[in-house]
PDB file of C-alpha atoms in Angstrom:
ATOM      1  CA  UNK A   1     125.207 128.903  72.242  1.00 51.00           C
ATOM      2  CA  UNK A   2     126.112 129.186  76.117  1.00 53.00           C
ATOM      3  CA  UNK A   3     122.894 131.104  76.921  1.00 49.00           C
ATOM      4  CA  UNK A   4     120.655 128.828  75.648  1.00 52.00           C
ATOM      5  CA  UNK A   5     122.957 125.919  77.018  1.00 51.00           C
ATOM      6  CA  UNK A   6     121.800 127.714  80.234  1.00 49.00           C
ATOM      7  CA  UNK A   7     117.942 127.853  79.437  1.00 51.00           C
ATOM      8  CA  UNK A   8     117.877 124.875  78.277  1.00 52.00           C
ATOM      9  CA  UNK A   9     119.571 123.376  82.059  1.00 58.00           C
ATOM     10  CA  UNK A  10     117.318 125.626  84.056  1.00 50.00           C
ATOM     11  CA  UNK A  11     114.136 124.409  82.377  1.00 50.00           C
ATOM     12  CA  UNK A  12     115.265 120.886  82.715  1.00 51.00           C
ATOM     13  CA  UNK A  13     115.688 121.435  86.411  1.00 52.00           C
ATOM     14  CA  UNK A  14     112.849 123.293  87.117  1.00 47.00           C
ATOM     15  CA  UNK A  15     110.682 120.251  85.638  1.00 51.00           C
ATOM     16  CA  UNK A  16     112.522 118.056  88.202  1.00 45.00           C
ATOM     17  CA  UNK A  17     111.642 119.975  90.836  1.00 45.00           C
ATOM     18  CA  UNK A  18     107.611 120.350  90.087  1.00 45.00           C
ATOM     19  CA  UNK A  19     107.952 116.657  89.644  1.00 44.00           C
ATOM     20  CA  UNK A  20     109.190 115.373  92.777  1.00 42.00           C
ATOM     21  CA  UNK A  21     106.374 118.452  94.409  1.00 42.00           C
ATOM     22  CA  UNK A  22     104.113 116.589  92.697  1.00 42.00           C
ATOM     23  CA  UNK A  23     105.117 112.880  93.965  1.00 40.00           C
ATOM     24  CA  UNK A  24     105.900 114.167  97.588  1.00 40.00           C
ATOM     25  CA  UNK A  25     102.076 115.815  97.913  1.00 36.00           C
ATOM     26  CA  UNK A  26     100.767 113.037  96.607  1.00 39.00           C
ATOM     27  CA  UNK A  27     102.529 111.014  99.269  1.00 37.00           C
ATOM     28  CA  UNK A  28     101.678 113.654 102.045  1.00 36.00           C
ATOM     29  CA  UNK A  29      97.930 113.319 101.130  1.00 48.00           C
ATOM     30  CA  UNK A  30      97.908 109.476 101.553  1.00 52.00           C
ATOM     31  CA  UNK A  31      97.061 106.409  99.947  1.00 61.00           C
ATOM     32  CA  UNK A  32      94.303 105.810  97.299  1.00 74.00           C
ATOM     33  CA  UNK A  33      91.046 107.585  97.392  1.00 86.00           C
ATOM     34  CA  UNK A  34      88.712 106.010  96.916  1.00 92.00           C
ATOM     35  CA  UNK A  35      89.099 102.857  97.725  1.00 95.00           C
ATOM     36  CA  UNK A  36      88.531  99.769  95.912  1.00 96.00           C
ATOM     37  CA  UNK A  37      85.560  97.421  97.737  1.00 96.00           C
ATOM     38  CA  UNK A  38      87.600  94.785  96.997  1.00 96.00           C
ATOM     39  CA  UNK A  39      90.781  96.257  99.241  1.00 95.00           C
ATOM     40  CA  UNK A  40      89.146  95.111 101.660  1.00 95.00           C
ATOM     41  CA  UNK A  41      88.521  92.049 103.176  1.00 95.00           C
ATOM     42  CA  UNK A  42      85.938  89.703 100.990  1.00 96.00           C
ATOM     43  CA  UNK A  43      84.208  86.484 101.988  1.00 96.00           C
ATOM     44  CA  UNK A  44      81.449  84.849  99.249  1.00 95.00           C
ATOM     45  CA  UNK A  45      79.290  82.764 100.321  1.00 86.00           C
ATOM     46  CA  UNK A  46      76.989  80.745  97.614  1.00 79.00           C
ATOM     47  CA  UNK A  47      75.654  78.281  96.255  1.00 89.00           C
ATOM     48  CA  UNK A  48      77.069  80.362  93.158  1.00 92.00           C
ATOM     49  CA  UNK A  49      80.055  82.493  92.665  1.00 94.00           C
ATOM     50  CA  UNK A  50      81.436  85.463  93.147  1.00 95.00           C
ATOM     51  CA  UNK A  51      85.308  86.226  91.988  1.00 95.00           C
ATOM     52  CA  UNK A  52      87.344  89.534  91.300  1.00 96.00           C
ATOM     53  CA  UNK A  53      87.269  90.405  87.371  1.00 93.00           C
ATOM     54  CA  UNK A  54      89.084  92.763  84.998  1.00 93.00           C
ATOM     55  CA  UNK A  55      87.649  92.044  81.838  1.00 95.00           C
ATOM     56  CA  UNK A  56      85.778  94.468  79.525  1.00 97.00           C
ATOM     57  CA  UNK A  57      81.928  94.437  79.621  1.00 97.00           C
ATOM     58  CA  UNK A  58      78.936  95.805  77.295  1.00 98.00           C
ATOM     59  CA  UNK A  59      76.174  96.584  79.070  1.00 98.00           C
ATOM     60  CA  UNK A  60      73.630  99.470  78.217  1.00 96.00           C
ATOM     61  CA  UNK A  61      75.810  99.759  74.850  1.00 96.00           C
ATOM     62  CA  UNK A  62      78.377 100.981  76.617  1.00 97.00           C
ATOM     63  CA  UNK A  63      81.839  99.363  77.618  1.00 98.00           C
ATOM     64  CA  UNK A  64      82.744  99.069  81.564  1.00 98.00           C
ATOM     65  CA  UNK A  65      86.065  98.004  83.052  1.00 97.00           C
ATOM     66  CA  UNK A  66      84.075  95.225  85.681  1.00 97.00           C
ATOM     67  CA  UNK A  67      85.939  94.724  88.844  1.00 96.00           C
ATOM     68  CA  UNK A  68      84.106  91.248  89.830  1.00 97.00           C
ATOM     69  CA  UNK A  69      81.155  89.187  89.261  1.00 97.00           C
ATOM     70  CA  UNK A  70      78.696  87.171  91.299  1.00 97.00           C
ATOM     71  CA  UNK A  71      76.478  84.288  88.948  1.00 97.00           C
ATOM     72  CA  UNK A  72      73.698  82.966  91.400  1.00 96.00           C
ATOM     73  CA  UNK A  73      73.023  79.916  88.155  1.00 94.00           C
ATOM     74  CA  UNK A  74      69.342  79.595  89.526  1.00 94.00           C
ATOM     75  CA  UNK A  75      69.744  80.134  92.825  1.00 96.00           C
ATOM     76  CA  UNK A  76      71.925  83.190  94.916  1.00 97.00           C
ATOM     77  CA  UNK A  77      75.470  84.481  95.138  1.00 97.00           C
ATOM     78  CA  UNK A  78      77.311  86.561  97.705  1.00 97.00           C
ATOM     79  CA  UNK A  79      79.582  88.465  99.120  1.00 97.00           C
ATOM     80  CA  UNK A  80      80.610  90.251 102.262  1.00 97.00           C
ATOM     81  CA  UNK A  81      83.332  92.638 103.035  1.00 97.00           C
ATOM     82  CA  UNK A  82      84.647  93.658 106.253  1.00 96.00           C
ATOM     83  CA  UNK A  83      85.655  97.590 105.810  1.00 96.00           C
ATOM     84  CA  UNK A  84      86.303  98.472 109.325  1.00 93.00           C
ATOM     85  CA  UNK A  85      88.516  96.406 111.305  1.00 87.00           C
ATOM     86  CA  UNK A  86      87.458  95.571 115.289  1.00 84.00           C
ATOM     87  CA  UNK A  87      87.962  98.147 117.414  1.00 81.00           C
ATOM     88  CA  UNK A  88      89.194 100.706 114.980  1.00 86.00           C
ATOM     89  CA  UNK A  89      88.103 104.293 114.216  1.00 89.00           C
ATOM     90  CA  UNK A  90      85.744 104.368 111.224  1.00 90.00           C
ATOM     91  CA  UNK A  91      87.914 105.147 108.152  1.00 90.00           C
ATOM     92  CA  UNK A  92      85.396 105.756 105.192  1.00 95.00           C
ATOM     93  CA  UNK A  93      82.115 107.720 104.827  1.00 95.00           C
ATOM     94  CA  UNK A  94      80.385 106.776 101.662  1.00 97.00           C
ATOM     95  CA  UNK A  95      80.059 103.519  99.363  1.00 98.00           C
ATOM     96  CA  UNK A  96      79.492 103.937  95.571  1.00 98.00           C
ATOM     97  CA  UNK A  97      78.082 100.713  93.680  1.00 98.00           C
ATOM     98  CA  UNK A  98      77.231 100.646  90.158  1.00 98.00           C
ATOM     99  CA  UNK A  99      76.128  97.145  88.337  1.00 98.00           C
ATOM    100  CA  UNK A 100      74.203  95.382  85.292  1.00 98.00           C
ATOM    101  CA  UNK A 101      73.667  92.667  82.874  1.00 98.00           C
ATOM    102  CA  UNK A 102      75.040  91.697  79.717  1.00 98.00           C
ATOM    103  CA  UNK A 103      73.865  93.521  76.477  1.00 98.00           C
ATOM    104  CA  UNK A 104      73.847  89.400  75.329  1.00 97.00           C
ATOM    105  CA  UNK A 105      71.954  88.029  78.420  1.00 97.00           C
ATOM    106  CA  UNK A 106      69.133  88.577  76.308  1.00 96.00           C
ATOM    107  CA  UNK A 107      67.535  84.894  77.266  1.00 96.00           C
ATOM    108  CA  UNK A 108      68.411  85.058  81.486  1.00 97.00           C
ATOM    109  CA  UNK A 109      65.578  85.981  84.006  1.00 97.00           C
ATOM    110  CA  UNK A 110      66.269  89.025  86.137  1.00 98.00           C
ATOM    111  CA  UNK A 111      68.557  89.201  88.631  1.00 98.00           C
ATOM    112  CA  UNK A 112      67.556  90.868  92.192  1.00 98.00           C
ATOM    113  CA  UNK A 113      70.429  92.580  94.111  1.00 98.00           C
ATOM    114  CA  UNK A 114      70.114  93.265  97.831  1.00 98.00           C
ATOM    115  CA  UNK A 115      72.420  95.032  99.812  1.00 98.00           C
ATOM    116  CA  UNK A 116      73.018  94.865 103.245  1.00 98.00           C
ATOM    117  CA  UNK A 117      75.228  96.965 106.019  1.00 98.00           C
ATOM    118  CA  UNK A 118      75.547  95.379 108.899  1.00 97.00           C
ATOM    119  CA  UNK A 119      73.284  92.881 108.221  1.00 96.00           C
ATOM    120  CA  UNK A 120      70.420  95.161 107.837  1.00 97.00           C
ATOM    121  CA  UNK A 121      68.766  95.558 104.135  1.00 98.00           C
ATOM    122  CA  UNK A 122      68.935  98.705 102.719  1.00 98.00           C
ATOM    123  CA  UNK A 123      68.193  98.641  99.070  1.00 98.00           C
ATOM    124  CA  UNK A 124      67.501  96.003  96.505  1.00 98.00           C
ATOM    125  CA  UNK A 125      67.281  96.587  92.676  1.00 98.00           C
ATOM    126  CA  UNK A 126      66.463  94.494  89.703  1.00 97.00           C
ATOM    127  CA  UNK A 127      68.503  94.233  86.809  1.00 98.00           C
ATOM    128  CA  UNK A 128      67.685  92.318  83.480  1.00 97.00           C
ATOM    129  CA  UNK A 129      69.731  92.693  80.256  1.00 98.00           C
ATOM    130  CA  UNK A 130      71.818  95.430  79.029  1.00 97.00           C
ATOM    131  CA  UNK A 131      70.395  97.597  82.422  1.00 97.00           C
ATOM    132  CA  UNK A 132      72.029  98.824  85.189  1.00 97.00           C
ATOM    133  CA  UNK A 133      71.961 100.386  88.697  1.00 98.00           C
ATOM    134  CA  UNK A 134      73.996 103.106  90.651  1.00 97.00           C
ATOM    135  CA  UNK A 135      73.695 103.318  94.725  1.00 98.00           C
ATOM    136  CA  UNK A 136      75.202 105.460  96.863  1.00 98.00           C
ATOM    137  CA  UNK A 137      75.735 104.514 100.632  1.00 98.00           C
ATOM    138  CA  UNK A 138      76.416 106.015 103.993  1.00 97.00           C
ATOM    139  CA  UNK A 139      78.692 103.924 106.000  1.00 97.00           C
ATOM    140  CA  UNK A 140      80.650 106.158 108.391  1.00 93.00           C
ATOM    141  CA  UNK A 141      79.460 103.684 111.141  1.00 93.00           C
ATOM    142  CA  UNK A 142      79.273 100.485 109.063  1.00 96.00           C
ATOM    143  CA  UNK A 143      81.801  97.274 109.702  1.00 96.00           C
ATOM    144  CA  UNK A 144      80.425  95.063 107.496  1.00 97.00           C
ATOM    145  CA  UNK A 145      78.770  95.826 103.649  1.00 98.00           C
ATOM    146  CA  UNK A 146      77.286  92.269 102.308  1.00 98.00           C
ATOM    147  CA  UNK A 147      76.109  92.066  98.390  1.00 98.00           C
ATOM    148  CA  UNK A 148      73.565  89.245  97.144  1.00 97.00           C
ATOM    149  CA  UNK A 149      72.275  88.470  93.875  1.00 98.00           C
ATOM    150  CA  UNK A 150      69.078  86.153  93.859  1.00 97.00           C
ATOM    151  CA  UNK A 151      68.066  84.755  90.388  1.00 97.00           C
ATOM    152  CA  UNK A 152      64.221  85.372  89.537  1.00 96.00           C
ATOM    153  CA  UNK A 153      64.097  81.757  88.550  1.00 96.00           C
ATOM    154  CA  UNK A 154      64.393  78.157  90.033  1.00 93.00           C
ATOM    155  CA  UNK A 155      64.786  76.619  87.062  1.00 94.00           C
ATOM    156  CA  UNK A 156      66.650  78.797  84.765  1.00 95.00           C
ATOM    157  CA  UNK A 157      70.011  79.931  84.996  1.00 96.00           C
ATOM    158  CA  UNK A 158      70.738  83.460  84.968  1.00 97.00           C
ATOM    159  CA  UNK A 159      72.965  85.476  83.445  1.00 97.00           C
ATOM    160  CA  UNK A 160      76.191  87.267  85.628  1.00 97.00           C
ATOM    161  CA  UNK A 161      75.758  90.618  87.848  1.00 98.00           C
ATOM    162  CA  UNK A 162      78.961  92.447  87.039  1.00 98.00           C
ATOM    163  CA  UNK A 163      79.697  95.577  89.085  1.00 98.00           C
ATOM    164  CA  UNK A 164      82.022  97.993  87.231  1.00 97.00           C
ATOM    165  CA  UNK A 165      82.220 100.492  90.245  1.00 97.00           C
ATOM    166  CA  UNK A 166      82.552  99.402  94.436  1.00 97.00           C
ATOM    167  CA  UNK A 167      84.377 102.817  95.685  1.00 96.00           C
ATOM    168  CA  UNK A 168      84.902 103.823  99.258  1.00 97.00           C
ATOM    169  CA  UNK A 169      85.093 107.427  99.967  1.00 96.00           C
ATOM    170  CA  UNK A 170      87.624 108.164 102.691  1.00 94.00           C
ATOM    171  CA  UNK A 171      86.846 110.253 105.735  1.00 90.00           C
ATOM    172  CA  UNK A 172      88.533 113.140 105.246  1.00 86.00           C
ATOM    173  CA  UNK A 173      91.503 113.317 108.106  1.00 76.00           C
ATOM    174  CA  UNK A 174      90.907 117.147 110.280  1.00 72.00           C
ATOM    175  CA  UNK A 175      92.895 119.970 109.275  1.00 72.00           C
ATOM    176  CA  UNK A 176      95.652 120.418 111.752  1.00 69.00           C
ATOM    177  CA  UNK A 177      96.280 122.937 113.930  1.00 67.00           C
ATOM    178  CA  UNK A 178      98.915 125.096 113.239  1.00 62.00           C
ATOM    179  CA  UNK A 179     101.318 125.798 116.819  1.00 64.00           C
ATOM    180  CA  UNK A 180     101.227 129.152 117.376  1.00 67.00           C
ATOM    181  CA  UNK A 181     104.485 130.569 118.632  1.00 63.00           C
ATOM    182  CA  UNK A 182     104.470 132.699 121.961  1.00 64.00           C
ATOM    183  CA  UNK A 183     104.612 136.683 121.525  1.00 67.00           C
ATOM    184  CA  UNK A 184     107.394 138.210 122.448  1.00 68.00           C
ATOM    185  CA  UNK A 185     106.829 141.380 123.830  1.00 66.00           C
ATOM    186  CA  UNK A 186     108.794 144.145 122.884  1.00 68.00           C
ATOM    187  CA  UNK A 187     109.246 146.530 125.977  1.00 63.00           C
ATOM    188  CA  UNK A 188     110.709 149.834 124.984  1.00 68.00           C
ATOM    189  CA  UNK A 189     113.299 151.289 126.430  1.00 69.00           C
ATOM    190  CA  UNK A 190     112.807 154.017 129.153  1.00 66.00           C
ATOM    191  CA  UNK A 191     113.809 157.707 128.004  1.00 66.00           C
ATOM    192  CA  UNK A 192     116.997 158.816 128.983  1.00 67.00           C
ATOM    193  CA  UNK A 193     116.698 161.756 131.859  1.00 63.00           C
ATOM    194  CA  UNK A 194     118.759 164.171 130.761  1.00 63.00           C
ATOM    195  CA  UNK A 195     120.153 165.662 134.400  1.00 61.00           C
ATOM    196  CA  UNK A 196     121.546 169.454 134.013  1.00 64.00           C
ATOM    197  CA  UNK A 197     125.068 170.695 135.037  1.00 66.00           C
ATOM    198  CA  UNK A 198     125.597 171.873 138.001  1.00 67.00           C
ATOM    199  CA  UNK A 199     126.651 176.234 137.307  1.00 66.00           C
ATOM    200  CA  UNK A 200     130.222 176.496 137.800  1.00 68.00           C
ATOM    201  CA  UNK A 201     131.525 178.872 140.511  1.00 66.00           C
ATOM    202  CA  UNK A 202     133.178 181.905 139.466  1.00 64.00           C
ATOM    203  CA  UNK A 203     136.740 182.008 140.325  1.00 58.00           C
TER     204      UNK A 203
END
């Protein structure tokens, strides 16, 4: 009964301590990665909406967690994120979007999305219902990512763009250097000179 009062206490503590390993690397290797789009800082601009969103979406028969929404109505929506803050070191190096239409937007015009870093165009995709897009970014040198939807119509309304993925990939932080300890050298000794008696005299 003692001995397996005993096994029973070391497992227990040897779960505690791969736990708190666990926690404490994850605190040594930082914060989040990647990183949410919207952790950053987010300005829309219209005349139609954007706005963070958590619901559940169908698109492409499949179910997405969204994470926000622009709806140009029959005009544009947009948005524009600041991800790397005045004079400051670049901190990511890639940006992962991923976006589409409602399986039900069956009746809404296509929606074109543009994307911009730094104001400068870089892509644009169309999206009608039940599709969607994937784009994958460099932005090691980019301040600014901007995000526009532009319905294909004046006079209809479209349906929402919902965007169920806007990662940043963090640039990974250099190994560091180990310090290096000075050698010691180890001198030897010097042999001992062994120095022979004298003969004693004869009495």
């Amino acid at each position: 009964m003692q001995k397996t009062k005993l096994i029973a206490q070391a497992i227990a503590s040897a779960m505690l301590t791969l736990t708190l390993t666990t926690i404490g690397t994850q605190v040594v290797q930082g914060i989040e990665n990647p990183v949410s789009l919207l952790r950053t800082t987010c300005v829309g601009s219209g005349p139609g909406r954007w706005r963070p969103d958590t619901e559940n979406v169908a698109i492409g028969r499949s179910v997405y967690k969204s994470l926000m929404k622009l709806s140009p109505s029959n005009g544009s929506a947009a948005v524009t994120c600041r991800i790397r803050p005045e004079d400051s070191e670049p901190r990511f190096q890639t940006l992962q979007l991923e976006f589409g239409m409602l399986d039900s937007d069956t009746t809404s015009p296509p929606n074109t999305v543009n994307i911009y870093l730094d104001g400068r165009q870089v892509a644009t995709r169309t999206v009608t219902a039940a599709q969607t897009a994937s784009l994958l970014f460099n932005v090691g040198n980019v301040s600014n990512v901007s995000i526009e939807t532009i319905c294909a119509s004046s006079s209809e309304y479209c349906g929402r763009v919902y965007f169920f993925k806007a990662s940043l990939e963090r640039i990974p932080e250099p190994p560091r250097r180990l310090r290096r300890e000075p050698q010691r050298l180890t001198v030897p000794e010097p042999p001992r000179l062994l120095v022979p008696e004298p003969p004693r005299r004869r009495k």
